[in-house]
Short mmCIF file of C-alpha atoms in Angstrom, two decimals:
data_model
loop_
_atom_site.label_atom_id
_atom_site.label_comp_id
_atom_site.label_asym_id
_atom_site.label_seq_id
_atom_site.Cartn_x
_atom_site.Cartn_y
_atom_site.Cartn_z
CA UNK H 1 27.85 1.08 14.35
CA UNK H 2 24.92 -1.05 15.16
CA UNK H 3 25.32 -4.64 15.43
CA UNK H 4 24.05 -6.76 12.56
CA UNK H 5 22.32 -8.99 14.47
CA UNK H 6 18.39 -10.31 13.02
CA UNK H 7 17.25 -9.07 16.01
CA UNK H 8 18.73 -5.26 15.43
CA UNK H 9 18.41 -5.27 11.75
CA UNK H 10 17.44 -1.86 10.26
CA UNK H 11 17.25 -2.32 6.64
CA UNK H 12 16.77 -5.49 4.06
CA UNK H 13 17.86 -5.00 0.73
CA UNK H 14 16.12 -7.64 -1.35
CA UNK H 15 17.35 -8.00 -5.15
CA UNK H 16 16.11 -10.41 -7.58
CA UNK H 17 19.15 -12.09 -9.76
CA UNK H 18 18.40 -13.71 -12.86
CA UNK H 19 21.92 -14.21 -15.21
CA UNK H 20 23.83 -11.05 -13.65
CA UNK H 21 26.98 -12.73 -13.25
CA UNK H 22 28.90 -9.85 -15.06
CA UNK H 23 27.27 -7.34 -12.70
CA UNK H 24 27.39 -9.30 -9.10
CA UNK H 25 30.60 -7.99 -7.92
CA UNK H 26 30.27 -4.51 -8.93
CA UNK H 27 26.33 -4.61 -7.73
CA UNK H 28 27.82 -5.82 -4.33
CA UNK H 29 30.89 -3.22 -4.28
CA UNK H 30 28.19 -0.27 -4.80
CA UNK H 31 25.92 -1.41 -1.87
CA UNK H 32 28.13 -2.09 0.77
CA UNK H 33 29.58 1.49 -0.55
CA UNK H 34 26.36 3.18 0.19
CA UNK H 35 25.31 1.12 3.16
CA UNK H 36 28.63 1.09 5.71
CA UNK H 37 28.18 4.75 5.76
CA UNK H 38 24.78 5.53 7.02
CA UNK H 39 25.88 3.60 10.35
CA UNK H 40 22.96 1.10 10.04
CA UNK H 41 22.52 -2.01 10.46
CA UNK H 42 21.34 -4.11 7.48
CA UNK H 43 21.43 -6.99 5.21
CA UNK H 44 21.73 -7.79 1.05
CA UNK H 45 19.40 -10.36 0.66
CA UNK H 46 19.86 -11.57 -3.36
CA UNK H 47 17.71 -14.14 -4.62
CA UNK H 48 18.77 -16.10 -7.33
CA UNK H 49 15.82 -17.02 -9.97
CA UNK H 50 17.45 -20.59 -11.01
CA UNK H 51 19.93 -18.53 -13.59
CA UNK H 52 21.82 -20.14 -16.48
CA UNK H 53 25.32 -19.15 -15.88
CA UNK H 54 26.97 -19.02 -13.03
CA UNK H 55 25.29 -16.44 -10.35
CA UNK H 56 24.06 -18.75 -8.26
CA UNK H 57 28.12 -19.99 -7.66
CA UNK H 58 29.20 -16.39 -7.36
CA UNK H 59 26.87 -15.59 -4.61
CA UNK H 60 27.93 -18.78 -2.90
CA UNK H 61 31.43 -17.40 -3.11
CA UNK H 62 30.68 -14.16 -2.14
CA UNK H 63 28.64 -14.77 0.80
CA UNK H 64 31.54 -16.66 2.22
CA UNK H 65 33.85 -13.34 2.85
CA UNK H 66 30.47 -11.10 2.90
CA UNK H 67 28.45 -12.05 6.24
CA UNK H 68 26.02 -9.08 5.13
CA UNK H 69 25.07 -11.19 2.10
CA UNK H 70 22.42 -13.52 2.34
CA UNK H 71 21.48 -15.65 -0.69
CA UNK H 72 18.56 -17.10 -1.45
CA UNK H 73 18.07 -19.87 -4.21
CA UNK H 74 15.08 -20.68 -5.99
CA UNK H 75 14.74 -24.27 -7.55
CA UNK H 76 13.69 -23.25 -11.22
CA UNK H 77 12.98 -19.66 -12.48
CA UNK H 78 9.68 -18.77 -10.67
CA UNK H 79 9.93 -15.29 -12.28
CA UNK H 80 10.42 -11.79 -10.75
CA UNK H 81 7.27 -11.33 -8.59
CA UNK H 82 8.20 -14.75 -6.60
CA UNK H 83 11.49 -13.91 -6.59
CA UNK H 84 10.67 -10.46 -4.76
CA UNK H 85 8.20 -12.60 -2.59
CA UNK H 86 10.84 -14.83 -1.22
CA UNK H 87 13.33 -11.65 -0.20
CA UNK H 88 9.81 -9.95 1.54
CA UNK H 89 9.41 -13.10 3.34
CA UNK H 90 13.19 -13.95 4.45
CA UNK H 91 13.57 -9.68 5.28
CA UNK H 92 14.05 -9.18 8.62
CA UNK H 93 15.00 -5.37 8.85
CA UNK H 94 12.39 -2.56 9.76
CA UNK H 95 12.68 -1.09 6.26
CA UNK H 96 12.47 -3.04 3.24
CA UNK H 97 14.50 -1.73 -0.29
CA UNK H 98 14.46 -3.58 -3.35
CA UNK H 99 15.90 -2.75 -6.67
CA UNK H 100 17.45 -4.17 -9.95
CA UNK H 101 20.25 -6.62 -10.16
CA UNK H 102 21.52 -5.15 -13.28
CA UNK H 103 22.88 -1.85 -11.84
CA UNK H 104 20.69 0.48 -13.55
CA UNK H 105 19.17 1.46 -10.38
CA UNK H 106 21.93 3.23 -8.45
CA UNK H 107 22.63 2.28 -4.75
CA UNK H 108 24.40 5.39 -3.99
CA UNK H 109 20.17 6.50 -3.68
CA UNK H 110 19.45 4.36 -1.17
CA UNK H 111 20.71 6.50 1.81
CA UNK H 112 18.85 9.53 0.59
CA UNK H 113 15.34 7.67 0.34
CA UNK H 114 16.10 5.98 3.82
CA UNK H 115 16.72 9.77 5.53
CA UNK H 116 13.91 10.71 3.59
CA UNK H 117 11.54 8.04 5.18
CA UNK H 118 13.20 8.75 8.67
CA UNK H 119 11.79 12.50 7.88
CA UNK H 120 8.49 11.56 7.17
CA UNK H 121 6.58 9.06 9.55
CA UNK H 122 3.32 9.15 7.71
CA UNK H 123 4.89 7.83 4.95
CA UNK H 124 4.59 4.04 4.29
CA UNK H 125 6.90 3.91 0.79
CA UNK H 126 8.91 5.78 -1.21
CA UNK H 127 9.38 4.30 -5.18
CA UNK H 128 11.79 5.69 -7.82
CA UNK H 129 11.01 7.56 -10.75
CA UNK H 130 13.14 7.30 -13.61
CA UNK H 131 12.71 10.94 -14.66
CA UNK H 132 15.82 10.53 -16.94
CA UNK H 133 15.66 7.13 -18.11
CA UNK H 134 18.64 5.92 -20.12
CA UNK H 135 16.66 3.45 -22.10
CA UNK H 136 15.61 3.13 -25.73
CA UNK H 137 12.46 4.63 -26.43
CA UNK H 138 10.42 2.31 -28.96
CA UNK H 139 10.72 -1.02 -26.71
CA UNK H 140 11.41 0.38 -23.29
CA UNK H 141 10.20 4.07 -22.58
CA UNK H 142 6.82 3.91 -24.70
CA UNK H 143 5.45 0.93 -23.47
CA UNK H 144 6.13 1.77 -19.82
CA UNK H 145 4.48 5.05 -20.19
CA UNK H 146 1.39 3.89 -21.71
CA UNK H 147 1.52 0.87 -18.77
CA UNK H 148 2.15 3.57 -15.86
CA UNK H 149 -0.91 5.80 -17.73
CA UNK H 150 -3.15 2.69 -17.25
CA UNK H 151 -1.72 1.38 -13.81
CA UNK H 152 -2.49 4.75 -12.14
CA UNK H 153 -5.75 4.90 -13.91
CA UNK H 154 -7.00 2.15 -12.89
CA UNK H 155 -5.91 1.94 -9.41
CA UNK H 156 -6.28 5.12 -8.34
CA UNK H 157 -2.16 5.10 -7.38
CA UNK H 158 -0.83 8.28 -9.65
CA UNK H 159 2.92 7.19 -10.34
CA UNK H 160 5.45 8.32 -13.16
CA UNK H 161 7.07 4.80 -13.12
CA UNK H 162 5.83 1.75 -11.49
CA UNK H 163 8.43 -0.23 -13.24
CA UNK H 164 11.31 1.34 -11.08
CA UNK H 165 12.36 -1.03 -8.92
CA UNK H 166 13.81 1.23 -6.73
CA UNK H 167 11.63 1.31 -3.75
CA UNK H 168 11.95 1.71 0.04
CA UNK H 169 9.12 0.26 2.32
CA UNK H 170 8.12 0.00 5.97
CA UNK H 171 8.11 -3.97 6.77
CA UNK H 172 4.86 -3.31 7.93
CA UNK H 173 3.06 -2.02 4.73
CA UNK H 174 4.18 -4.91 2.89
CA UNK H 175 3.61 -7.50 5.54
CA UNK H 176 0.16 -8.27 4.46
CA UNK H 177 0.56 -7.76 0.31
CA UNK H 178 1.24 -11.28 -1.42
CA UNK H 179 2.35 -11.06 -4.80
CA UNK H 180 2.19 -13.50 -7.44
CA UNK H 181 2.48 -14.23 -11.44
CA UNK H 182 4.12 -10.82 -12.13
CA UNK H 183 2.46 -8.27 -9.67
CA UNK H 184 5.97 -7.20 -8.49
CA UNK H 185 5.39 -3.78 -10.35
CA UNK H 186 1.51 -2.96 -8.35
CA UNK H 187 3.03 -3.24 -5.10
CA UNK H 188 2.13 0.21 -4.02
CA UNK H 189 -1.16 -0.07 -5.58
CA UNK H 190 -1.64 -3.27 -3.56
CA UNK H 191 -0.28 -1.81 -0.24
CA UNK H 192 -2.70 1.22 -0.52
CA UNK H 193 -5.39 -1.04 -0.29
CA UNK H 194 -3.93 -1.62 3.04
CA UNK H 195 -3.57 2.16 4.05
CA UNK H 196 -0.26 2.77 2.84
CA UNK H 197 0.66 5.88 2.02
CA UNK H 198 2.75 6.28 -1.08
CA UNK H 199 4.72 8.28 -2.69
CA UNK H 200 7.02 9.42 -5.60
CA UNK H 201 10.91 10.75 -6.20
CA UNK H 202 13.39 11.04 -8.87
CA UNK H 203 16.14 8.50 -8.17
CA UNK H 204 19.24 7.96 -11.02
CA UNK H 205 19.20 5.57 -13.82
CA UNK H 206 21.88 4.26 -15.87
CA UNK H 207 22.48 2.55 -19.06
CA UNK H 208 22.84 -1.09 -18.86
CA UNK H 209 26.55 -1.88 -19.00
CA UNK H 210 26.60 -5.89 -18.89
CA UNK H 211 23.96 -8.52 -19.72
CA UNK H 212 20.52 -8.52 -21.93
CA UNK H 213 17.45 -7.09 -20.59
CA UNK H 214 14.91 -9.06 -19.89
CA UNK H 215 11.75 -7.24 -20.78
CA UNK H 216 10.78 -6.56 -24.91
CA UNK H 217 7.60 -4.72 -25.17
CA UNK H 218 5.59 -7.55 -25.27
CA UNK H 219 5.73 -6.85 -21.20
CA UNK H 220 2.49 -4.02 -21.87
CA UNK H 221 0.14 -7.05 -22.98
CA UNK H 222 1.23 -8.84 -19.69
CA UNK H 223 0.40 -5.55 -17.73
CA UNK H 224 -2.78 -5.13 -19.16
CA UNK H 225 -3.40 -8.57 -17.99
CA UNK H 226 -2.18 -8.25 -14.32
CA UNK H 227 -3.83 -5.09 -14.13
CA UNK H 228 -7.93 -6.64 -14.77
CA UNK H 229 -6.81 -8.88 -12.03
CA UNK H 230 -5.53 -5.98 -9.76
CA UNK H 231 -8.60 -4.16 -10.63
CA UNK H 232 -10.91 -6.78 -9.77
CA UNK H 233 -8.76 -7.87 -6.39
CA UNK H 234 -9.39 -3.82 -5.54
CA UNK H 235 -12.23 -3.22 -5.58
CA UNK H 236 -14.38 -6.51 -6.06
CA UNK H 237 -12.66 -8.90 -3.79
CA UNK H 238 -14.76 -8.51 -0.21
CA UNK H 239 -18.12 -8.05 -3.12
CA UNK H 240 -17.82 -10.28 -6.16
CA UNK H 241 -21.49 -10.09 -5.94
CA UNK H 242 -21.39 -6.89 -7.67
CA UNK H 243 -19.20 -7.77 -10.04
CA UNK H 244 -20.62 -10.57 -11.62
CA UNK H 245 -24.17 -10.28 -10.35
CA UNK H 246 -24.40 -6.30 -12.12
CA UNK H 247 -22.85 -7.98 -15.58
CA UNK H 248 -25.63 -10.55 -15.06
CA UNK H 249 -28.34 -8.52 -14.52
CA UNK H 250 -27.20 -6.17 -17.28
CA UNK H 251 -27.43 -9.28 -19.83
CA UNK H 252 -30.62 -11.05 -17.95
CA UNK H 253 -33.07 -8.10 -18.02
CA UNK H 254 -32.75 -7.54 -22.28
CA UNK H 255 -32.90 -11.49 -22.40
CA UNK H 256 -35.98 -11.14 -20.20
CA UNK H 257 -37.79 -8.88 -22.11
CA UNK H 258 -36.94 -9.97 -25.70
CA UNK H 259 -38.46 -13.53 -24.77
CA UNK H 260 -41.16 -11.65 -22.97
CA UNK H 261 -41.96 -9.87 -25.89
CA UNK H 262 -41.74 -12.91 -28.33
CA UNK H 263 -44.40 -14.88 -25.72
CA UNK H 264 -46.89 -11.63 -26.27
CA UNK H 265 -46.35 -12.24 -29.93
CA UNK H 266 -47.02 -15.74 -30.05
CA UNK H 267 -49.85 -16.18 -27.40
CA UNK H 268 -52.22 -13.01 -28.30
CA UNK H 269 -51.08 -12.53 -32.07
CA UNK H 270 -50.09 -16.06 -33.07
CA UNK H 271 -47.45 -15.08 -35.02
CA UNK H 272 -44.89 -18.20 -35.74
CA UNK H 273 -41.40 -17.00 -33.16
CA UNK H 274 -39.33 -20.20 -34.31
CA UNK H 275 -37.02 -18.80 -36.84
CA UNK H 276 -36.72 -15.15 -35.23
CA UNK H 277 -32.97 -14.29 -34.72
CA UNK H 278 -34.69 -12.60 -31.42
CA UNK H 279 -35.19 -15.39 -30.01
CA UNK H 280 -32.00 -16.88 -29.91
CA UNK H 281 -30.99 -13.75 -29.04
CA UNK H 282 -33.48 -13.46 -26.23
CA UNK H 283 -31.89 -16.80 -24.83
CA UNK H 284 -28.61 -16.65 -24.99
CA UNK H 285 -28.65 -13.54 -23.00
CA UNK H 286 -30.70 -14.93 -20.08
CA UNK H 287 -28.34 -18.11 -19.89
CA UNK H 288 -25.44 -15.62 -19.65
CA UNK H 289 -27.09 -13.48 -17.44
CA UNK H 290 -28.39 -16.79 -15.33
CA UNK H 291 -24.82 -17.64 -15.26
CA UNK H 292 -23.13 -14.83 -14.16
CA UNK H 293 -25.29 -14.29 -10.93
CA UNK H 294 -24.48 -17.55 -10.40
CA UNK H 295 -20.92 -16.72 -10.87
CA UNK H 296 -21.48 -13.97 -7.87
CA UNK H 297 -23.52 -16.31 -5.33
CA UNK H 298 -20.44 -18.86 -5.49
CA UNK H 299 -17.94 -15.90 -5.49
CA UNK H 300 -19.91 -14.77 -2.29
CA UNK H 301 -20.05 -17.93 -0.79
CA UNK H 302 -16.57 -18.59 -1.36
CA UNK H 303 -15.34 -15.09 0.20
CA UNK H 304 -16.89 -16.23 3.20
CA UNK H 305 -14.92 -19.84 3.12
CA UNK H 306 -11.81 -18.13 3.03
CA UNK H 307 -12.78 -15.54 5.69
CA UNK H 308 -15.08 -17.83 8.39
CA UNK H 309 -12.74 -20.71 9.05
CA UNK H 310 -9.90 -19.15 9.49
CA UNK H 311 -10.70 -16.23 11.63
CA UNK H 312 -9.60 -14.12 9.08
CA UNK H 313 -10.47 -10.25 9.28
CA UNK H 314 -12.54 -8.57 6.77
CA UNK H 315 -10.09 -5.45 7.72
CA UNK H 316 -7.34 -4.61 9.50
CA UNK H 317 -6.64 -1.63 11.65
CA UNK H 318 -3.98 0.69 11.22
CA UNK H 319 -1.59 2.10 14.17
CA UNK H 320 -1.94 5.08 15.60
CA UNK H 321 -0.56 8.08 13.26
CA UNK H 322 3.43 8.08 13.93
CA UNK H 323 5.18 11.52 15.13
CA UNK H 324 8.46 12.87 14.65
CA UNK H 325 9.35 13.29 17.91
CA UNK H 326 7.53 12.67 21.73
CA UNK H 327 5.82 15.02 23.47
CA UNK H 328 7.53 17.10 26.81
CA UNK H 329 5.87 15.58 29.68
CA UNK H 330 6.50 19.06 31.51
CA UNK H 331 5.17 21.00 29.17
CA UNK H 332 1.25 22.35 29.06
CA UNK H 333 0.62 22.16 25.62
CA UNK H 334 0.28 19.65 22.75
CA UNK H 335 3.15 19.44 20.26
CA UNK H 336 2.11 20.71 16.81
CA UNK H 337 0.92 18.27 14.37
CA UNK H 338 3.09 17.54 11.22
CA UNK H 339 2.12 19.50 8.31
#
């Protein structure tokens, strides 16, 4: 076996904790059951969201006879997004896998999806799909599916289940995604923006045996929310210009024209324009429309503050494409290209 050194490390396992103390043990019993197997070197990296009871003393104690476990504790509950940021950015293993603390994502997976990665060089992540999810259907299953519906929408990311936490990632596709608020669940539509390729596989789910769930389906409003932002970030966020500036020219030109109209009207017909519900139409629609082009200079001028200064790249380049295997120097032809 490969020694679990930082410098050697093959795999970071990064799981957020929040009031799991009746599922620690068994959660750390399961991993190291799947892990010491595979012969590779890796790391448990659990990150405790400021809990209630007494996780945060159980992964003290833990780590003490586990030198595979590294915990991580946050000084109030941040949340599950900056919970997930602070394993990415304490990972030090070439592949990144994060899941669940509550054992509803299996660990007995993980192997699988890391062969399957091993397989597939062009691939940048692999996230679970919960084909047979053991959850009630009302609060759990129906919200998610209308949230996936909307996610892949919207992003332009088709996936069965972004909420599966379940997911296996090159250190290198993530390196550049920042997540915050609670954009844990568009990480692969943020790390396609970065030319990550994605994609999907049925992984086991089970029942929660211990604990409360922390999601109701108030959690769709909050998607709906995140996901405007991840829109916008997409596809608006090197060109706010054209965001703002085409609402504002969509609400300036009818402004435009209705006072135009209303100047004809009083100047060549002398009709009286002072009590016309036109023309407070007329300018409330060209203040808006002022506004929002406004809106875009500043957005413009701003992308280029926190590009210019910096040194910041308005793109990044991507490797050359990876190969399964190196070609025969002695040989006179080119290997075959993957299909």
């Amino acid at each position: 076996m490969i020694e679990n050194t930082p410098d050697a490390l093959e795999v970071s396992i990064v799981v957020p904790i929040y009031n799991e103390e009746e599922n620690l043990g068994e959660l750390l019993r399961r991993v190291h059951e799947a892990m010491e197997p595979t012969g590779r070197s890796w790391e448990l990296i659990c990150i405790d969201d400021c809990s209630s009871d007494t996780s945060a003393t159980l992964l003290e104690q833990f780590a003490t006879t586990r030198p595979w476990l590294h915990p991580l504790y946050l000084i109030r509950n941040y949340g599950q997004s900056a919970a997930m940021q602070a394993g990415f950015d304490a990972a030090a293993g070439a592949v990144v896998v994060t899941l669940d603390g509550d054992l509803q994502n299996d660990p007995a997976d993980i192997p699988g999806l890391l062969d399957m990665l091993d397989q597939r060089p062009e691939i940048d992540i692999i996230s679970g799909w919960r084909k047979n999810r053991q959850d009630r259907y009302i609060n759990r299953k129906l919200p998610s599916m209308i949230a996936n519906g909307l996610i892949s929408r919207m992003t332009g990311v088709h996936l069965h289940d972004y909420g599966c936490s379940l997911k296996v990632y090159r250190s290198e596709s993530i390196r550049d995604v920042k997540i915050y608020g609670e954009l844990h669940r568009f990480i692969p539509a943020l790390a396609a923006q970065f030319g990550a390729k994605v994609i999907e596989v049925p992984v086991s789910h089970h029942a929660r045996m211990h604990g409360q769930s922390k999601y109701g389906i108030d959690r769709t409003l909050r998607v709906v929310l995140d996901l405007l932002w991840v829109k916008f970030l997409l596809r608006f966020l090197h060109r706010p210009m054209h965001a703002f500036g085409g609402a504002g020219i969509t609400l300036l030109l009818p402004g435009l024209l209705s006072l135009g109209v209303l100047v004809v009207e009083k100047v060549f017909l002398g009709e009286n324009i002072g009590g016309r519900p036109l023309l407070l139409l007329g300018v409330m629609l060209t203040l808006m429309g002022v506004q929002l082009v406004a809106m875009g200079l500043l957005g413009e001028i701003l992308i280029r503050i926190y590009h210019e200064p910096a040194g910041r790249a308005q793109y990044l380049l991507r490797a050359a494409p990876r190969r399964r295997g190196k070609a025969n120097p002695t040989s006179k032809t080119a290997p075959e290209p993957n299909s």
